[in-house]
PDB file of C-alpha atoms in Angstrom:
ATOM      1  CA  MET A   1     -25.294 -16.955  86.045  1.00  0.00           C
ATOM      2  CA  SER A   2     -24.238 -18.881  89.119  1.00  0.00           C
ATOM      3  CA  ALA A   3     -20.834 -20.505  89.363  1.00  0.00           C
ATOM      4  CA  GLU A   4     -22.442 -23.929  89.609  1.00  0.00           C
ATOM      5  CA  LEU A   5     -24.350 -23.404  86.344  1.00  0.00           C
ATOM      6  CA  GLN A   6     -21.204 -22.123  84.615  1.00  0.00           C
ATOM      7  CA  HIS A   7     -19.373 -25.236  85.718  1.00  0.00           C
ATOM      8  CA  ALA A   8     -22.186 -27.403  84.340  1.00  0.00           C
ATOM      9  CA  TYR A   9     -22.032 -25.661  80.940  1.00  0.00           C
ATOM     10  CA  LEU A  10     -18.243 -26.050  80.739  1.00  0.00           C
ATOM     11  CA  LYS A  11     -18.467 -29.692  81.668  1.00  0.00           C
ATOM     12  CA  ALA A  12     -21.174 -30.288  79.063  1.00  0.00           C
ATOM     13  CA  MET A  13     -18.976 -28.684  76.376  1.00  0.00           C
ATOM     14  CA  GLY A  14     -16.050 -30.845  77.379  1.00  0.00           C
ATOM     15  CA  LEU A  15     -13.944 -27.934  78.666  1.00  0.00           C
ATOM     16  CA  PRO A  16     -11.959 -28.627  81.821  1.00  0.00           C
ATOM     17  CA  LEU A  17     -12.240 -26.137  84.646  1.00  0.00           C
ATOM     18  CA  TYR A  18      -8.859 -24.598  85.515  1.00  0.00           C
ATOM     19  CA  VAL A  19      -8.228 -22.794  88.782  1.00  0.00           C
ATOM     20  CA  PRO A  20      -4.740 -21.214  89.258  1.00  0.00           C
ATOM     21  CA  ARG A  21      -2.839 -22.242  92.353  1.00  0.00           C
ATOM     22  CA  PHE A  22      -1.545 -18.714  93.006  1.00  0.00           C
ATOM     23  CA  CYS A  23      -2.735 -15.200  92.261  1.00  0.00           C
ATOM     24  CA  LEU A  24      -1.369 -13.771  89.009  1.00  0.00           C
ATOM     25  CA  PRO A  25       0.243 -10.276  89.177  1.00  0.00           C
ATOM     26  CA  GLY A  26      -2.361  -7.608  88.463  1.00  0.00           C
ATOM     27  CA  ALA A  27      -5.247 -10.109  88.364  1.00  0.00           C
ATOM     28  CA  LYS A  28      -8.522  -9.295  90.029  1.00  0.00           C
ATOM     29  CA  PRO A  29      -9.033 -11.414  93.156  1.00  0.00           C
ATOM     30  CA  SER A  30     -11.302 -14.388  92.452  1.00  0.00           C
ATOM     31  CA  VAL A  31     -14.569 -14.773  94.297  1.00  0.00           C
ATOM     32  CA  ARG A  32     -14.728 -17.979  96.247  1.00  0.00           C
ATOM     33  CA  ALA A  33     -17.451 -20.283  94.919  1.00  0.00           C
ATOM     34  CA  GLU A  34     -18.845 -23.511  96.253  1.00  0.00           C
ATOM     35  CA  TYR A  35     -19.722 -26.280  93.814  1.00  0.00           C
ATOM     36  CA  ALA A  36     -22.111 -29.107  94.548  1.00  0.00           C
ATOM     37  CA  GLN A  37     -20.222 -32.335  94.001  1.00  0.00           C
ATOM     38  CA  ALA A  38     -22.400 -34.886  92.220  1.00  0.00           C
ATOM     39  CA  PRO A  39     -21.920 -38.444  93.464  1.00  0.00           C
ATOM     40  CA  GLU A  40     -19.664 -40.483  91.219  1.00  0.00           C
ATOM     41  CA  PRO A  41     -21.547 -43.384  89.559  1.00  0.00           C
ATOM     42  CA  GLU A  42     -20.461 -46.763  90.749  1.00  0.00           C
ATOM     43  CA  PRO A  43     -18.548 -48.728  88.144  1.00  0.00           C
ATOM     44  CA  PRO A  44     -20.112 -51.950  86.872  1.00  0.00           C
ATOM     45  CA  ARG A  45     -19.319 -54.944  88.970  1.00  0.00           C
ATOM     46  CA  ASP A  46     -17.719 -56.716  86.034  1.00  0.00           C
ATOM     47  CA  ALA A  47     -15.453 -53.757  85.216  1.00  0.00           C
ATOM     48  CA  VAL A  48     -11.754 -54.318  85.599  1.00  0.00           C
ATOM     49  CA  VAL A  49      -9.856 -51.604  87.455  1.00  0.00           C
ATOM     50  CA  GLU A  50      -6.633 -51.141  85.500  1.00  0.00           C
ATOM     51  CA  SER A  51      -5.088 -48.375  87.538  1.00  0.00           C
ATOM     52  CA  GLU A  52      -5.860 -46.458  90.679  1.00  0.00           C
ATOM     53  CA  GLN A  53      -4.185 -43.274  89.358  1.00  0.00           C
ATOM     54  CA  PRO A  54      -6.560 -40.341  88.769  1.00  0.00           C
ATOM     55  CA  LEU A  55      -7.638 -39.734  85.210  1.00  0.00           C
ATOM     56  CA  GLU A  56      -6.178 -36.703  83.425  1.00  0.00           C
ATOM     57  CA  THR A  57      -8.616 -33.834  83.018  1.00  0.00           C
ATOM     58  CA  GLY A  58      -6.963 -32.539  79.867  1.00  0.00           C
ATOM     59  CA  ALA A  59      -5.177 -29.681  81.649  1.00  0.00           C
ATOM     60  CA  PRO A  60      -1.357 -29.873  81.586  1.00  0.00           C
ATOM     61  CA  ASN A  61       0.547 -30.301  84.817  1.00  0.00           C
ATOM     62  CA  ILE A  62       1.845 -26.921  86.008  1.00  0.00           C
ATOM     63  CA  ASP A  63       5.252 -26.443  87.618  1.00  0.00           C
ATOM     64  CA  THR A  64       4.477 -23.729  90.175  1.00  0.00           C
ATOM     65  CA  ALA A  65       8.125 -22.780  90.793  1.00  0.00           C
ATOM     66  CA  SER A  66       8.835 -22.403  87.067  1.00  0.00           C
ATOM     67  CA  ALA A  67       5.707 -20.297  86.614  1.00  0.00           C
ATOM     68  CA  ARG A  68       6.749 -17.981  89.411  1.00  0.00           C
ATOM     69  CA  ARG A  69      10.255 -17.588  87.930  1.00  0.00           C
ATOM     70  CA  ALA A  70       8.782 -16.805  84.500  1.00  0.00           C
ATOM     71  CA  LEU A  71       6.476 -14.191  85.969  1.00  0.00           C
ATOM     72  CA  GLY A  72       9.352 -12.722  87.936  1.00  0.00           C
ATOM     73  CA  GLU A  73      11.429 -12.338  84.777  1.00  0.00           C
ATOM     74  CA  LEU A  74       8.524 -10.662  82.991  1.00  0.00           C
ATOM     75  CA  THR A  75       7.793  -8.216  85.794  1.00  0.00           C
ATOM     76  CA  GLY A  76      11.492  -7.480  86.351  1.00  0.00           C
ATOM     77  CA  SER A  77      12.435  -6.746  82.726  1.00  0.00           C
ATOM     78  CA  LYS A  78      14.220  -3.514  81.738  1.00  0.00           C
ATOM     79  CA  ASP A  79      11.164  -2.293  79.858  1.00  0.00           C
ATOM     80  CA  SER A  80       8.901  -2.369  82.889  1.00  0.00           C
ATOM     81  CA  PRO A  81       7.834   1.041  84.248  1.00  0.00           C
ATOM     82  CA  SER A  82       9.221   0.237  87.691  1.00  0.00           C
ATOM     83  CA  GLU A  83      12.791   0.318  86.381  1.00  0.00           C
ATOM     84  CA  LYS A  84      12.564   3.600  84.459  1.00  0.00           C
ATOM     85  CA  PRO A  85      12.842   5.912  87.509  1.00  0.00           C
ATOM     86  CA  VAL A  86      16.026   4.079  88.497  1.00  0.00           C
ATOM     87  CA  GLU A  87      17.482   4.680  85.030  1.00  0.00           C
ATOM     88  CA  LYS A  88      16.567   8.365  85.227  1.00  0.00           C
ATOM     89  CA  ARG A  89      18.210   8.710  88.626  1.00  0.00           C
ATOM     90  CA  SER A  90      21.350   7.041  87.292  1.00  0.00           C
ATOM     91  CA  ALA A  91      21.427   9.453  84.337  1.00  0.00           C
ATOM     92  CA  ARG A  92      21.077  12.465  86.637  1.00  0.00           C
ATOM     93  CA  ALA A  93      23.864  11.152  88.866  1.00  0.00           C
ATOM     94  CA  ALA A  94      26.125  10.659  85.836  1.00  0.00           C
ATOM     95  CA  THR A  95      25.379  14.189  84.611  1.00  0.00           C
ATOM     96  CA  ALA A  96      26.162  15.687  88.024  1.00  0.00           C
ATOM     97  CA  GLU A  97      29.432  13.738  88.169  1.00  0.00           C
ATOM     98  CA  THR A  98      30.387  15.004  84.706  1.00  0.00           C
ATOM     99  CA  GLU A  99      29.656  18.610  85.691  1.00  0.00           C
ATOM    100  CA  ARG A 100      31.827  18.270  88.798  1.00  0.00           C
ATOM    101  CA  SER A 101      34.684  16.749  86.824  1.00  0.00           C
ATOM    102  CA  THR A 102      34.580  19.558  84.211  1.00  0.00           C
ATOM    103  CA  ALA A 103      34.325  22.430  86.701  1.00  0.00           C
ATOM    104  CA  LEU A 104      36.303  25.630  86.037  1.00  0.00           C
ATOM    105  CA  ARG A 105      39.959  25.192  87.006  1.00  0.00           C
ATOM    106  CA  PHE A 106      43.065  27.259  86.222  1.00  0.00           C
ATOM    107  CA  THR A 107      46.388  28.326  87.718  1.00  0.00           C
ATOM    108  CA  ALA A 108      47.762  31.845  87.367  1.00  0.00           C
ATOM    109  CA  SER A 109      51.181  33.275  88.206  1.00  0.00           C
ATOM    110  CA  LEU A 110      51.224  36.836  89.596  1.00  0.00           C
ATOM    111  CA  VAL A 111      54.533  38.719  89.423  1.00  0.00           C
ATOM    112  CA  ASP A 112      54.743  41.916  91.503  1.00  0.00           C
ATOM    113  CA  SER A 113      57.454  44.425  90.568  1.00  0.00           C
ATOM    114  CA  GLY A 114      57.254  46.459  93.775  1.00  0.00           C
ATOM    115  CA  ILE A 115      56.812  49.694  91.780  1.00  0.00           C
ATOM    116  CA  GLY A 116      53.079  49.450  91.056  1.00  0.00           C
ATOM    117  CA  VAL A 117      53.196  47.142  87.997  1.00  0.00           C
ATOM    118  CA  ARG A 118      51.893  43.591  88.283  1.00  0.00           C
ATOM    119  CA  PHE A 119      51.964  40.856  85.652  1.00  0.00           C
ATOM    120  CA  LEU A 120      49.515  37.967  85.321  1.00  0.00           C
ATOM    121  CA  ALA A 121      50.222  34.849  83.235  1.00  0.00           C
ATOM    122  CA  ASP A 122      48.391  31.551  82.786  1.00  0.00           C
ATOM    123  CA  CYS A 123      50.347  28.594  84.186  1.00  0.00           C
ATOM    124  CA  SER A 124      47.605  25.966  84.060  1.00  0.00           C
ATOM    125  CA  ASN A 125      49.564  23.665  81.738  1.00  0.00           C
ATOM    126  CA  SER A 126      53.119  24.441  82.869  1.00  0.00           C
ATOM    127  CA  ASP A 127      55.131  26.945  84.868  1.00  0.00           C
ATOM    128  CA  LEU A 128      56.767  29.946  83.245  1.00  0.00           C
ATOM    129  CA  SER A 129      59.952  28.969  81.450  1.00  0.00           C
ATOM    130  CA  PRO A 130      63.255  30.640  82.418  1.00  0.00           C
ATOM    131  CA  ALA A 131      63.111  32.678  79.203  1.00  0.00           C
ATOM    132  CA  SER A 132      59.575  33.857  80.031  1.00  0.00           C
ATOM    133  CA  LYS A 133      60.644  34.866  83.539  1.00  0.00           C
ATOM    134  CA  ARG A 134      63.582  36.870  82.139  1.00  0.00           C
ATOM    135  CA  LEU A 135      61.236  38.657  79.716  1.00  0.00           C
ATOM    136  CA  VAL A 136      58.841  39.655  82.513  1.00  0.00           C
ATOM    137  CA  ALA A 137      61.779  40.818  84.659  1.00  0.00           C
ATOM    138  CA  ASN A 138      63.193  42.893  81.790  1.00  0.00           C
ATOM    139  CA  ILE A 139      59.812  44.606  81.269  1.00  0.00           C
ATOM    140  CA  ALA A 140      59.695  45.442  84.984  1.00  0.00           C
ATOM    141  CA  ARG A 141      63.261  46.837  84.882  1.00  0.00           C
ATOM    142  CA  ALA A 142      62.398  48.958  81.831  1.00  0.00           C
ATOM    143  CA  MET A 143      59.409  50.434  83.675  1.00  0.00           C
ATOM    144  CA  ALA A 144      61.541  51.067  86.785  1.00  0.00           C
ATOM    145  CA  ARG A 145      64.080  53.041  84.690  1.00  0.00           C
ATOM    146  CA  HIS A 146      61.308  54.880  82.882  1.00  0.00           C
ATOM    147  CA  TRP A 147      59.702  55.923  86.171  1.00  0.00           C
ATOM    148  CA  GLN A 148      63.116  56.397  87.815  1.00  0.00           C
ATOM    149  CA  ARG A 149      62.332  53.859  90.525  1.00  0.00           C
ATOM    150  CA  GLU A 150      65.123  51.362  89.989  1.00  0.00           C
ATOM    151  CA  GLN A 151      65.977  51.297  93.685  1.00  0.00           C
ATOM    152  CA  GLN A 152      62.400  50.318  94.536  1.00  0.00           C
ATOM    153  CA  LEU A 153      62.292  47.380  92.102  1.00  0.00           C
ATOM    154  CA  SER A 154      61.614  44.146  93.996  1.00  0.00           C
ATOM    155  CA  LEU A 155      60.293  41.196  91.998  1.00  0.00           C
ATOM    156  CA  SER A 156      58.200  38.534  93.727  1.00  0.00           C
ATOM    157  CA  ALA A 157      55.899  35.838  92.389  1.00  0.00           C
ATOM    158  CA  THR A 158      52.813  34.140  93.844  1.00  0.00           C
ATOM    159  CA  VAL A 159      50.454  31.494  92.491  1.00  0.00           C
ATOM    160  CA  PHE A 160      46.669  31.764  92.281  1.00  0.00           C
ATOM    161  CA  ASP A 161      44.802  28.435  92.030  1.00  0.00           C
ATOM    162  CA  TRP A 162      41.120  28.258  91.161  1.00  0.00           C
ATOM    163  CA  PRO A 163      39.053  27.046  92.834  1.00  0.00           C
ATOM    164  CA  ILE A 164      40.700  28.368  95.982  1.00  0.00           C
ATOM    165  CA  VAL A 165      38.866  25.997  98.324  1.00  0.00           C
ATOM    166  CA  LYS A 166      37.848  22.643  96.845  1.00  0.00           C
ATOM    167  CA  VAL A 167      34.725  22.070  98.931  1.00  0.00           C
ATOM    168  CA  PRO A 168      31.667  20.360  97.375  1.00  0.00           C
ATOM    169  CA  GLY A 169      28.691  22.699  97.111  1.00  0.00           C
ATOM    170  CA  LEU A 170      30.626  25.982  96.850  1.00  0.00           C
ATOM    171  CA  LEU A 171      30.111  28.028  93.696  1.00  0.00           C
ATOM    172  CA  THR A 172      33.203  27.913  91.473  1.00  0.00           C
ATOM    173  CA  GLY A 173      31.884  29.408  88.238  1.00  0.00           C
ATOM    174  CA  GLU A 174      33.233  32.163  86.011  1.00  0.00           C
ATOM    175  CA  GLU A 175      31.633  35.005  87.975  1.00  0.00           C
ATOM    176  CA  GLU A 176      33.066  33.802  91.288  1.00  0.00           C
ATOM    177  CA  ALA A 177      36.502  33.333  89.688  1.00  0.00           C
ATOM    178  CA  ARG A 178      36.408  36.884  88.258  1.00  0.00           C
ATOM    179  CA  GLU A 179      35.614  38.385  91.652  1.00  0.00           C
ATOM    180  CA  ALA A 180      38.290  36.394  93.470  1.00  0.00           C
ATOM    181  CA  LEU A 181      41.093  36.948  90.940  1.00  0.00           C
ATOM    182  CA  SER A 182      40.347  40.675  90.534  1.00  0.00           C
ATOM    183  CA  ALA A 183      40.514  41.152  94.301  1.00  0.00           C
ATOM    184  CA  TYR A 184      43.739  39.139  94.381  1.00  0.00           C
ATOM    185  CA  LEU A 185      45.338  41.446  91.810  1.00  0.00           C
ATOM    186  CA  ILE A 186      44.535  44.560  93.865  1.00  0.00           C
ATOM    187  CA  ALA A 187      45.545  43.122  97.241  1.00  0.00           C
ATOM    188  CA  GLN A 188      48.995  44.373  98.298  1.00  0.00           C
ATOM    189  CA  ARG A 189      50.226  40.967  99.492  1.00  0.00           C
ATOM    190  CA  GLY A 190      53.011  42.492 101.591  1.00  0.00           C
ATOM    191  CA  SER A 191      53.932  45.143  99.001  1.00  0.00           C
ATOM    192  CA  THR A 192      54.125  48.742 100.170  1.00  0.00           C
ATOM    193  CA  VAL A 193      53.050  50.018  96.732  1.00  0.00           C
ATOM    194  CA  THR A 194      49.530  49.541  95.451  1.00  0.00           C
ATOM    195  CA  ALA A 195      48.959  48.280  91.926  1.00  0.00           C
ATOM    196  CA  ASN A 196      48.756  51.057  89.322  1.00  0.00           C
ATOM    197  CA  VAL A 197      49.087  48.831  86.237  1.00  0.00           C
ATOM    198  CA  VAL A 198      48.029  45.192  85.764  1.00  0.00           C
ATOM    199  CA  VAL A 199      49.397  43.459  82.647  1.00  0.00           C
ATOM    200  CA  VAL A 200      47.519  40.300  81.654  1.00  0.00           C
ATOM    201  CA  PHE A 201      49.427  38.040  79.251  1.00  0.00           C
ATOM    202  CA  GLY A 202      47.298  36.064  76.775  1.00  0.00           C
ATOM    203  CA  ASP A 203      43.554  35.690  76.374  1.00  0.00           C
ATOM    204  CA  SER A 204      42.882  32.685  78.603  1.00  0.00           C
ATOM    205  CA  LEU A 205      42.749  34.675  81.861  1.00  0.00           C
ATOM    206  CA  ARG A 206      41.100  37.783  80.459  1.00  0.00           C
ATOM    207  CA  PRO A 207      37.499  36.627  81.248  1.00  0.00           C
ATOM    208  CA  TYR A 208      38.457  36.362  84.928  1.00  0.00           C
ATOM    209  CA  VAL A 209      39.817  39.909  85.312  1.00  0.00           C
ATOM    210  CA  ASP A 210      37.285  42.671  85.925  1.00  0.00           C
ATOM    211  CA  GLY A 211      38.594  45.871  84.340  1.00  0.00           C
ATOM    212  CA  ASP A 212      35.922  48.006  86.016  1.00  0.00           C
ATOM    213  CA  TYR A 213      36.898  46.656  89.425  1.00  0.00           C
ATOM    214  CA  LEU A 214      40.564  47.491  88.767  1.00  0.00           C
ATOM    215  CA  ALA A 215      39.651  50.988  87.564  1.00  0.00           C
ATOM    216  CA  ALA A 216      37.621  51.570  90.725  1.00  0.00           C
ATOM    217  CA  HIS A 217      40.850  50.892  92.658  1.00  0.00           C
ATOM    218  CA  SER A 218      42.950  53.250  90.459  1.00  0.00           C
ATOM    219  CA  ALA A 219      44.585  50.422  88.523  1.00  0.00           C
ATOM    220  CA  LYS A 220      44.780  50.308  84.722  1.00  0.00           C
ATOM    221  CA  LEU A 221      44.315  47.009  82.898  1.00  0.00           C
ATOM    222  CA  ILE A 222      46.590  46.327  79.923  1.00  0.00           C
ATOM    223  CA  GLN A 223      45.868  43.293  77.759  1.00  0.00           C
ATOM    224  CA  ALA A 224      49.090  41.921  76.252  1.00  0.00           C
ATOM    225  CA  PRO A 225      49.859  38.954  73.991  1.00  0.00           C
ATOM    226  CA  SER A 226      51.052  35.769  75.635  1.00  0.00           C
ATOM    227  CA  VAL A 227      54.652  35.609  76.805  1.00  0.00           C
ATOM    228  CA  GLU A 228      55.437  33.109  74.052  1.00  0.00           C
ATOM    229  CA  VAL A 229      54.150  35.525  71.386  1.00  0.00           C
ATOM    230  CA  LEU A 230      56.172  38.405  72.863  1.00  0.00           C
ATOM    231  CA  GLN A 231      59.328  36.299  72.618  1.00  0.00           C
ATOM    232  CA  THR A 232      58.830  35.623  68.903  1.00  0.00           C
ATOM    233  CA  ARG A 233      57.307  38.925  67.716  1.00  0.00           C
ATOM    234  CA  PRO A 234      59.349  42.087  68.311  1.00  0.00           C
ATOM    235  CA  GLY A 235      56.407  44.184  67.102  1.00  0.00           C
ATOM    236  CA  ALA A 236      54.260  42.860  69.959  1.00  0.00           C
ATOM    237  CA  LYS A 237      56.909  44.014  72.457  1.00  0.00           C
ATOM    238  CA  ALA A 238      56.869  47.503  70.950  1.00  0.00           C
ATOM    239  CA  GLU A 239      53.081  47.714  71.253  1.00  0.00           C
ATOM    240  CA  LEU A 240      53.193  46.630  74.905  1.00  0.00           C
ATOM    241  CA  TRP A 241      55.944  49.130  75.693  1.00  0.00           C
ATOM    242  CA  ALA A 242      53.934  51.951  74.109  1.00  0.00           C
ATOM    243  CA  ALA A 243      50.891  51.013  76.221  1.00  0.00           C
ATOM    244  CA  LEU A 244      53.000  50.955  79.412  1.00  0.00           C
ATOM    245  CA  ARG A 245      54.546  54.357  78.683  1.00  0.00           C
ATOM    246  CA  ALA A 246      51.082  55.836  78.131  1.00  0.00           C
ATOM    247  CA  VAL A 247      50.143  55.322  81.795  1.00  0.00           C
ATOM    248  CA  GLN A 248      53.099  57.318  83.120  1.00  0.00           C
ATOM    249  CA  THR A 249      51.011  60.346  84.006  1.00  0.00           C
ATOM    250  CA  SER A 250      48.673  58.275  86.194  1.00  0.00           C
ATOM    251  CA  VAL A 251      51.453  56.805  88.322  1.00  0.00           C
TER     252      VAL A 251
END
């Protein structure tokens, strides 16, 4: 059916023909059609012209600017597919930021006795108290007397912070921490005596100490209760002393 015939049918049924003034989003482009304009019949000579304003066709007046704003709000809503990739990217960015903020971090204090015994304690929350330092020093002195090396006793303390280098992109997981801390325990760090015994206080640092790596470097790993537990439980001190005396033959 031609466009002209369609227009004639609509006009005969009393339906006004509406043509949008701008292309709707997603609408198929309209095909341009030419309509033959029938000559308007001349009004009777005795007719009185009341107004020169055009007659209303029945179609409401359309505010083009308001229509565009309404369409813009519809197409820019949060539920539209175009916004979902942005939300997903934001979620991934938030997850990455959370992972960076919760990365593995700890601080360890390494006390070297100078006679082949080294002590490792977790100081992530606070430094060793004076009482804890005296306890570690007394254990070192007891080992020096037991091995008859009191003249060689020389206590020194260093701090191990993980991650060592805070550079974005570097791996700072548990495996990397275990390798770095285990190597740090074996390194002489200015001491003339290599480590024969490594005492780790508490359970928090145990996952980051590789016992096989220490054994490969002729160092024995001894897991001890935390310094706070040793101060309150005399039985724990006795167990640690028995474990230290057992490694006498390997020194």
